[in-house]
Tab-separated table of C-alpha atoms (C1' of nucleotides) and ligand atoms in Angstrom:
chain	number	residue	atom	x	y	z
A	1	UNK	CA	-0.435	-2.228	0.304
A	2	UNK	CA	1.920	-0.420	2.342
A	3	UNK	CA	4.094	2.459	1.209
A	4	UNK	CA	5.685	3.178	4.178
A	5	UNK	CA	7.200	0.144	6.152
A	6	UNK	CA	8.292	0.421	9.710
A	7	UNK	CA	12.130	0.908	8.321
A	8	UNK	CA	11.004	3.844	6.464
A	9	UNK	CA	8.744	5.248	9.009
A	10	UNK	CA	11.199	5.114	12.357
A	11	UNK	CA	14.170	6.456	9.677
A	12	UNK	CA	11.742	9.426	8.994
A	13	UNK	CA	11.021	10.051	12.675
A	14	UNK	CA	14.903	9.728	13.534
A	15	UNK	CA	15.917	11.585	10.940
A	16	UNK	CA	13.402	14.588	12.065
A	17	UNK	CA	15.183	14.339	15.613
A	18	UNK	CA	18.522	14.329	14.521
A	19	UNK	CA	18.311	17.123	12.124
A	20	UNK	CA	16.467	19.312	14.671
A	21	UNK	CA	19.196	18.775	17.274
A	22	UNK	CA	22.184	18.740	14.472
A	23	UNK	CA	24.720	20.734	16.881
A	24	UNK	CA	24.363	17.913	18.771
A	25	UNK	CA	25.729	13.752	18.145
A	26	UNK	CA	22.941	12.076	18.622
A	27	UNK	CA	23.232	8.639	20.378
A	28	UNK	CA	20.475	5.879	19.888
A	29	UNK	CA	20.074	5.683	23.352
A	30	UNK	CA	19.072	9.064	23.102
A	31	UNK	CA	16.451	8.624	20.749
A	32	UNK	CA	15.375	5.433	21.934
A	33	UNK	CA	14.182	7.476	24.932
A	34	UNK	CA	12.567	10.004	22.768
A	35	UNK	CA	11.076	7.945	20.212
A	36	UNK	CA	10.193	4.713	21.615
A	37	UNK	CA	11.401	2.998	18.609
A	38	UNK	CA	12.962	-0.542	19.457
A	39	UNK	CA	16.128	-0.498	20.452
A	40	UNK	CA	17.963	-3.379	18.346
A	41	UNK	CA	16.126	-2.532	15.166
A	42	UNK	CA	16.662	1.727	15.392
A	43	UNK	CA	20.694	0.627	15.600
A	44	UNK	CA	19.361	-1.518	12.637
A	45	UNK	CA	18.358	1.252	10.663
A	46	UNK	CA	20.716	4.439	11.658
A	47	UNK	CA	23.818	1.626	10.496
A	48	UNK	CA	22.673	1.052	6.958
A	49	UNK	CA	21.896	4.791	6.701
A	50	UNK	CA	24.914	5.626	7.507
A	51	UNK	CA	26.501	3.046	5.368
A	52	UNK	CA	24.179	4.779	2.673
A	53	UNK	CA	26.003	8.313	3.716
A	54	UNK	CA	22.846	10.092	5.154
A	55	UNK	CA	24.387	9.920	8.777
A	56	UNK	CA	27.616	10.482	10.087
A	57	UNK	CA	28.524	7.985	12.916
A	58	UNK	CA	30.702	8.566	15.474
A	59	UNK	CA	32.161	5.528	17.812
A	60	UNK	CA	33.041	5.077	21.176
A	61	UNK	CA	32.092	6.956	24.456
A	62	UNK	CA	29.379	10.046	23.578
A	63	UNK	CA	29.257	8.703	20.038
A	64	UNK	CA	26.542	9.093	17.694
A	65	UNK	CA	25.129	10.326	14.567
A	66	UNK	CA	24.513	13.556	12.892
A	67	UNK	CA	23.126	14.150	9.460
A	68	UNK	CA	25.822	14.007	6.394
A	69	UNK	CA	23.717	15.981	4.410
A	70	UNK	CA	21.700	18.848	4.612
A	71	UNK	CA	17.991	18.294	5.746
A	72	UNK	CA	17.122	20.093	2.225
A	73	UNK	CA	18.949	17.221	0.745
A	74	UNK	CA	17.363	14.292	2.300
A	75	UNK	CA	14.240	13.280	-0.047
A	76	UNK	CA	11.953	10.630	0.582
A	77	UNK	CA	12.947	8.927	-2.295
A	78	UNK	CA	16.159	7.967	-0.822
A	79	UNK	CA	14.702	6.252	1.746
A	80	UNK	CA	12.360	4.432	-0.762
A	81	UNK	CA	15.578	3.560	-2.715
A	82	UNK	CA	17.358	2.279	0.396
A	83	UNK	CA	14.383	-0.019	2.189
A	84	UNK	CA	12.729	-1.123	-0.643
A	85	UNK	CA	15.009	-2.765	-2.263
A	86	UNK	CA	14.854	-0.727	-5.586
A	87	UNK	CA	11.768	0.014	-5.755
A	88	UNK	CA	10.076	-1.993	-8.862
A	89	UNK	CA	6.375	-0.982	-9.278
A	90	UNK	CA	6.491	-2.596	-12.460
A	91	UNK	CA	7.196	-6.914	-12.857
A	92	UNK	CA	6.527	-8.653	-15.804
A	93	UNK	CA	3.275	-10.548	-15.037
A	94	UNK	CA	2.042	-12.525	-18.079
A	95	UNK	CA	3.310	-15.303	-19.719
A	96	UNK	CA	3.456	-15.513	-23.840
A	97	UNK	CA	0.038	-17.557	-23.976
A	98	UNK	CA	-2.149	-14.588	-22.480
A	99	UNK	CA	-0.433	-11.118	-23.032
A	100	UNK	CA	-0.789	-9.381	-26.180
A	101	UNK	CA	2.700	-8.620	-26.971
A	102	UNK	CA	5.641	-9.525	-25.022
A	103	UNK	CA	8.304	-6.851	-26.289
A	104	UNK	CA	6.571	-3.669	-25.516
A	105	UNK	CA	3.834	-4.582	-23.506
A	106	UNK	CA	1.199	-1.897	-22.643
A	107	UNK	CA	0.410	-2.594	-18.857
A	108	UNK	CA	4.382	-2.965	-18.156
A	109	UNK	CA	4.120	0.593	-20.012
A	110	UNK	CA	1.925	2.056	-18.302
A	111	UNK	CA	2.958	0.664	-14.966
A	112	UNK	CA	6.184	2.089	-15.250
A	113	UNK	CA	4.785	5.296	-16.429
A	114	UNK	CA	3.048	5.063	-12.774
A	115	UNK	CA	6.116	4.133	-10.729
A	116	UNK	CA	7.657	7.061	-12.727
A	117	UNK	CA	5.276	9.189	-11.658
A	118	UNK	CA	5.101	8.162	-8.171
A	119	UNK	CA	9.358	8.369	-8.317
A	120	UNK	CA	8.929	12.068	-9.103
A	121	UNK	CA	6.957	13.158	-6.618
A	122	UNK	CA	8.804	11.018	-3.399
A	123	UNK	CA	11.572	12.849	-4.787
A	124	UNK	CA	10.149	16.044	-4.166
A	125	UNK	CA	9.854	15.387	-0.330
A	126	UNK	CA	12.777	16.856	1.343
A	127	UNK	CA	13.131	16.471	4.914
A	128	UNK	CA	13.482	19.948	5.885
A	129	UNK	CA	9.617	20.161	4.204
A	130	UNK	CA	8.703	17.478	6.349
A	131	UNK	CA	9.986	19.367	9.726
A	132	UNK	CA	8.889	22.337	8.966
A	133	UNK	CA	5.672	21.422	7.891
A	134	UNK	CA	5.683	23.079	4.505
B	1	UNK	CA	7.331	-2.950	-2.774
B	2	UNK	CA	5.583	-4.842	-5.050
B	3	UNK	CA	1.844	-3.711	-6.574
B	4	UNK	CA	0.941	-6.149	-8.467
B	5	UNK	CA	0.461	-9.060	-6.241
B	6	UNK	CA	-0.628	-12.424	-7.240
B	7	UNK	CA	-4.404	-12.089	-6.706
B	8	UNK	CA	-4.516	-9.014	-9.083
B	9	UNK	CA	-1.618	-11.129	-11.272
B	10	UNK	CA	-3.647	-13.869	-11.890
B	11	UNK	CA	-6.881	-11.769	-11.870
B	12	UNK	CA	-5.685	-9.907	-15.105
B	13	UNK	CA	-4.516	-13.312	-16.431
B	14	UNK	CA	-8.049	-14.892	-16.254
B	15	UNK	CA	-10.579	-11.837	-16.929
B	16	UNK	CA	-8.495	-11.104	-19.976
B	17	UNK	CA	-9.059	-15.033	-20.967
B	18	UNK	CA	-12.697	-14.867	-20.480
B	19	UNK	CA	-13.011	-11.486	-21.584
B	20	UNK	CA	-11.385	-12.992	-25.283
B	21	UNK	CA	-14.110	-16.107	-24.897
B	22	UNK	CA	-16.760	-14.296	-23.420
B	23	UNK	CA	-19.551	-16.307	-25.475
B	24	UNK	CA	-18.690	-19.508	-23.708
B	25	UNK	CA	-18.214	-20.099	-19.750
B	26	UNK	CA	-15.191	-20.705	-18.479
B	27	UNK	CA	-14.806	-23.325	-16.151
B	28	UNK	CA	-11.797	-23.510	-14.075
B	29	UNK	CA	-10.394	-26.241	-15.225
B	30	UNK	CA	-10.509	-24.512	-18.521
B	31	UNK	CA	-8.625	-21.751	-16.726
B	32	UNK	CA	-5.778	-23.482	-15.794
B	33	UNK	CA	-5.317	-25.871	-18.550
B	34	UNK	CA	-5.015	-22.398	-20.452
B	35	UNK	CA	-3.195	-20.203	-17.495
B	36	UNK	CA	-1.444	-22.714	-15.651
B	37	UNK	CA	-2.248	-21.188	-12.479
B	38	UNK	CA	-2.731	-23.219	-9.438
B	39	UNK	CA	-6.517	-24.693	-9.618
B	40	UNK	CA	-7.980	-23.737	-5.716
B	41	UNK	CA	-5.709	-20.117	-5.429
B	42	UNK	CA	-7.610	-19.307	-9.006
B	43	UNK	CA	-11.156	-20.761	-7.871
B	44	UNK	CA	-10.497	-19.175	-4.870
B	45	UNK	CA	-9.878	-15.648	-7.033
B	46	UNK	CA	-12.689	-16.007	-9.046
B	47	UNK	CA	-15.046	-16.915	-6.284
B	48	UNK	CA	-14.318	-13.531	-4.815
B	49	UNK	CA	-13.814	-11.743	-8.467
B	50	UNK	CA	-17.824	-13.523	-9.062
B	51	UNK	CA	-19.062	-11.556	-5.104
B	52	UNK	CA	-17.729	-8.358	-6.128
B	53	UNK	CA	-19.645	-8.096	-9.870
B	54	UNK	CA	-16.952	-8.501	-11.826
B	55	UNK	CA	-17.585	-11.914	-12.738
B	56	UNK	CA	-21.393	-14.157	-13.394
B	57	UNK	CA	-20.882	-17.854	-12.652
B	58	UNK	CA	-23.139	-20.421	-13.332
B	59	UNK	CA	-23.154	-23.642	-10.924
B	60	UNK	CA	-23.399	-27.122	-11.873
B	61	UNK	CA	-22.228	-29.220	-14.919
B	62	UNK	CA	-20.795	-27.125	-17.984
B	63	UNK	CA	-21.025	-24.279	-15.359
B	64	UNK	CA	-18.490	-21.586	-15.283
B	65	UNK	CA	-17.597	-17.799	-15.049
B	66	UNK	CA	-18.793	-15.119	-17.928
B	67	UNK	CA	-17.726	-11.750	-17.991
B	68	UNK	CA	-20.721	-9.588	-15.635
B	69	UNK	CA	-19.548	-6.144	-17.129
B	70	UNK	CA	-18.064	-5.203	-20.218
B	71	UNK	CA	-14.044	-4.924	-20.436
B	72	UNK	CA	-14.386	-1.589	-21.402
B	73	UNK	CA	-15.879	-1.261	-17.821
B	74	UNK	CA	-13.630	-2.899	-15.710
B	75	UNK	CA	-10.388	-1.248	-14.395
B	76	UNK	CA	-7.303	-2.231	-12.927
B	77	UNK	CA	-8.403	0.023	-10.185
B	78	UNK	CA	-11.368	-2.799	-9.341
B	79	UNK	CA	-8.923	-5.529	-8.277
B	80	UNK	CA	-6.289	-3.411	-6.344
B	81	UNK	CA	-9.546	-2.128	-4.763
B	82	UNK	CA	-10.989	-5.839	-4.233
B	83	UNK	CA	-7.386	-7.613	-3.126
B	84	UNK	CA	-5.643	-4.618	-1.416
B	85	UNK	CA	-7.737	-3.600	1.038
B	86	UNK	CA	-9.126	-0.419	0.790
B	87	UNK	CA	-5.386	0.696	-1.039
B	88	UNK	CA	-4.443	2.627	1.857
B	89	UNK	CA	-1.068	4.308	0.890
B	90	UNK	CA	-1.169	7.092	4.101
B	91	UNK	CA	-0.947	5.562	7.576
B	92	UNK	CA	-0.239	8.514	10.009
B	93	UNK	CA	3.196	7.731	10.942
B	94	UNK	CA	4.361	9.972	13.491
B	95	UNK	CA	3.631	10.343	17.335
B	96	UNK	CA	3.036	13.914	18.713
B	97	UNK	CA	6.405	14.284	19.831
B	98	UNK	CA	7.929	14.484	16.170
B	99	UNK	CA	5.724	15.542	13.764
B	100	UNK	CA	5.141	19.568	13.471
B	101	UNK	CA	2.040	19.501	13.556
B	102	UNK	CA	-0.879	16.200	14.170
B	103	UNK	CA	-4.018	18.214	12.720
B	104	UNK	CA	-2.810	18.673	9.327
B	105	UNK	CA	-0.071	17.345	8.782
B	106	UNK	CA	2.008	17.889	5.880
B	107	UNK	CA	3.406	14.241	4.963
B	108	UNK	CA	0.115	12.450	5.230
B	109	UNK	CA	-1.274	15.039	3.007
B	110	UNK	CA	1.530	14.327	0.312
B	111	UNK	CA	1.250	11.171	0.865
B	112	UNK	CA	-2.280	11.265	0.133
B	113	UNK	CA	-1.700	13.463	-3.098
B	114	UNK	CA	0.313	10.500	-4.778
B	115	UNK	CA	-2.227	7.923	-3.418
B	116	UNK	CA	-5.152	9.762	-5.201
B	117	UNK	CA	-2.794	10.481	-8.216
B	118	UNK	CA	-2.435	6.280	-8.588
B	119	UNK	CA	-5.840	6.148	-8.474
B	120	UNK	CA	-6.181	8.000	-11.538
B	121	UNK	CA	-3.854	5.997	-13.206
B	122	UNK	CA	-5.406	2.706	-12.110
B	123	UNK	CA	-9.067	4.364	-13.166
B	124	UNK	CA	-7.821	4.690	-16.752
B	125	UNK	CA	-5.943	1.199	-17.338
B	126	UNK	CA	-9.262	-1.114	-18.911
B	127	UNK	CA	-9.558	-4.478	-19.227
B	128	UNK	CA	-10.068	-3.587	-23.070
B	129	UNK	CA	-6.829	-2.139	-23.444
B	130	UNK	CA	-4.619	-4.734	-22.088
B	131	UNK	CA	-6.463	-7.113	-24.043
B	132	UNK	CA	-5.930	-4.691	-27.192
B	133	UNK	CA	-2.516	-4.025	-25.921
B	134	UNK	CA	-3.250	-0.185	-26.640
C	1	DA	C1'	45.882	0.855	31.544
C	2	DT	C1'	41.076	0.304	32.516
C	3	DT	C1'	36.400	0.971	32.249
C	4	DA	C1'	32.242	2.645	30.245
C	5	DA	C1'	29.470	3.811	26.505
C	6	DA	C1'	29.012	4.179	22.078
C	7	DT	C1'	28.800	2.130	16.863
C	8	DG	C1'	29.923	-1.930	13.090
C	9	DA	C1'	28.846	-6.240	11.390
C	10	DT	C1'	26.076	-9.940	11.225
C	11	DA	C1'	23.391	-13.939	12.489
C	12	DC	C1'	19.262	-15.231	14.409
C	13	DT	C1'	14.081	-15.296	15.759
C	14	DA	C1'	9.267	-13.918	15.813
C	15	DA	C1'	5.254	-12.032	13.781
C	16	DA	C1'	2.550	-10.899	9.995
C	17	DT	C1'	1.200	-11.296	5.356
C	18	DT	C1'	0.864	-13.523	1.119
C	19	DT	C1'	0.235	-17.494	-1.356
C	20	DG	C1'	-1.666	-21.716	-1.856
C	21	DT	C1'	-4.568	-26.204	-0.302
C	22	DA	C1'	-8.394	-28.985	1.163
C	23	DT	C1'	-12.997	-30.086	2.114
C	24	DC	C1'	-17.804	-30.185	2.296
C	25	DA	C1'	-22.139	-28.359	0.703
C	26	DT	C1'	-24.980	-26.984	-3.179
C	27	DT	C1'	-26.416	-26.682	-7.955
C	28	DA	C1'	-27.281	-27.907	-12.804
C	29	DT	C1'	-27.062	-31.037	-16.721
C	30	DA	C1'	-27.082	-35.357	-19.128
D	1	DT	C1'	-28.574	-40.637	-10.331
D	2	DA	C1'	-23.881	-39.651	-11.570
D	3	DT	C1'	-20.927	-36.045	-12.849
D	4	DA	C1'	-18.877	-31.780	-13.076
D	5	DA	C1'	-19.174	-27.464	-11.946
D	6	DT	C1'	-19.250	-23.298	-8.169
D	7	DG	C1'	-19.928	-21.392	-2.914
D	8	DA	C1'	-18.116	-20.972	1.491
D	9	DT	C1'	-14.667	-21.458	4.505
D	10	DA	C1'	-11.023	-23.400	7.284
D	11	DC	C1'	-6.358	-24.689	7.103
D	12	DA	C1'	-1.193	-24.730	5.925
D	13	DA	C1'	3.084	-23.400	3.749
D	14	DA	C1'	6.135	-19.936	2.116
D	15	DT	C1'	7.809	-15.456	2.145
D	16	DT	C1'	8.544	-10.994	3.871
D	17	DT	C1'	8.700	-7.736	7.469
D	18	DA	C1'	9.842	-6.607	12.000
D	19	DG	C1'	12.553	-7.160	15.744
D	20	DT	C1'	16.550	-9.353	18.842
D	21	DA	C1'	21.096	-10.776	20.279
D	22	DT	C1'	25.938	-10.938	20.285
D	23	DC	C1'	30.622	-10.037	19.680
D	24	DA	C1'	34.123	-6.974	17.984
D	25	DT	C1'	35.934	-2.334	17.718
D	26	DT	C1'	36.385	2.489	18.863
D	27	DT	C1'	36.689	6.598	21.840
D	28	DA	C1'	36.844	9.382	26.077
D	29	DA	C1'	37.437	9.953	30.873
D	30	DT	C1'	39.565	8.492	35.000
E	1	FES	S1	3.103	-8.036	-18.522
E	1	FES	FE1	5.006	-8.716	-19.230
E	1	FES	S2	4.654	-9.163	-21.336
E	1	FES	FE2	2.767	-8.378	-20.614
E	2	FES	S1	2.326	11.562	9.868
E	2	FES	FE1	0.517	11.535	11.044
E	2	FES	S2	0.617	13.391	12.208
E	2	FES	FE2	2.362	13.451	10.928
DNA sequence: ATTAAATGATACTAAATTTGTATCATTATA
DNA sequence: TATAATGATACAAATTTAGTATCATTTAAT
């Protein structure tokens, strides 16, 4: 199982370059060059994040992005939330015939408790910790 | 992201059948008359759930699969062990260029944190007590 | 005005993974 | 000896993830 998918990881690594160079707009030819990250999909990803208001864009000639939040702002989580598409741990797996009790039952419970858990702590991951190294 | 896949789905489905009938065997065809799960994707389940301990089967006519461990004794942690493999939430993600600092880096080792915190969870969810629904 | 270099929107394709099937060999019981 | 089960394993379909391509629009410099 993978927790971080290739959207997640190249919008980590951009993200990183962008807020350390945040006097600058950053174009995606720019960090194409730096990052090696595919072309097509990187413009992929830096659209729906800024669609999802963690970049600013900026069009036309020396256009590009800079962060619409502070890095302190920026969790994990968000990212989660935005590439996997809501995040369910938790799906109801049985059918009547086999689980105990349908309303409340105790794995869906206790799933969720994880993916709770799990919630929490992405959400504790701010970019700026990630940067720095903290 | 989805943790429960199929294989650990239909996993739970069947050991918590046996694990309810665990004086007879349970053939397969049992299985799915009961489960409704597609016959070779469960044979093919229990074949591997019978190789890793958690299942005895018995060949020939009236053969079938018997419990090999007590519910109490088998965890949810077994099958995402068995079916995803190796449960590998931390892939090192960055190249030198972005991340602070390779040796130690600070993401893998949160990332690692919540992987061995799911563990945990896993560890404690029994076969017993989704049977029980406790 | 025109051109160049950027993003916006969106449809498409390829690769990988997950889910499911099929088949043949072996074993045990009646 | 026939039948009904599992063991091993190769194959195929469906879905998801990863990546590409294209056309329209915007902005700045000349
Ligand atoms: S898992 Fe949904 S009712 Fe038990
Ligand atoms: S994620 Fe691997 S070195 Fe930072």
């Amino acid at each position: 199982m993978k927790l971080i998918t290739r959207d997640i990881d190249y919008s980590i690594r951009a993200l990183a370059y962008i807020a350390k160079n945040n006097s600058d707009k950053i174009s995606v030819t720019k960090l194409v060059k730096e990052t090696k990250i595919p072309r097509p999909f990187l413009r992929k990803i830096l659209q729906t994040l800024g669609r999802e208001g963690l970049l600013e864009s900026f069009k036309g000639k020396f256009g590009g992005f800079k962060l619409n939040k502070s890095p302190n702002d920026i969790y994990l989580l968000d990212l989660f939330e935005i590439f996997q598409d809501k995040f369910d741990f938790n799906k109801c797996i049985f059918k009547k015939k086999i689980c105990p009790n349908t309303k409340d039952c105790v794995l869906k419970e206790k799933l969720d408790h994880i993916g709770e858990m799990v919630k929490r702590e992405f959400g504790k991951i701010s970019l700026q910790s990630i940067i720095e190294g903290r």
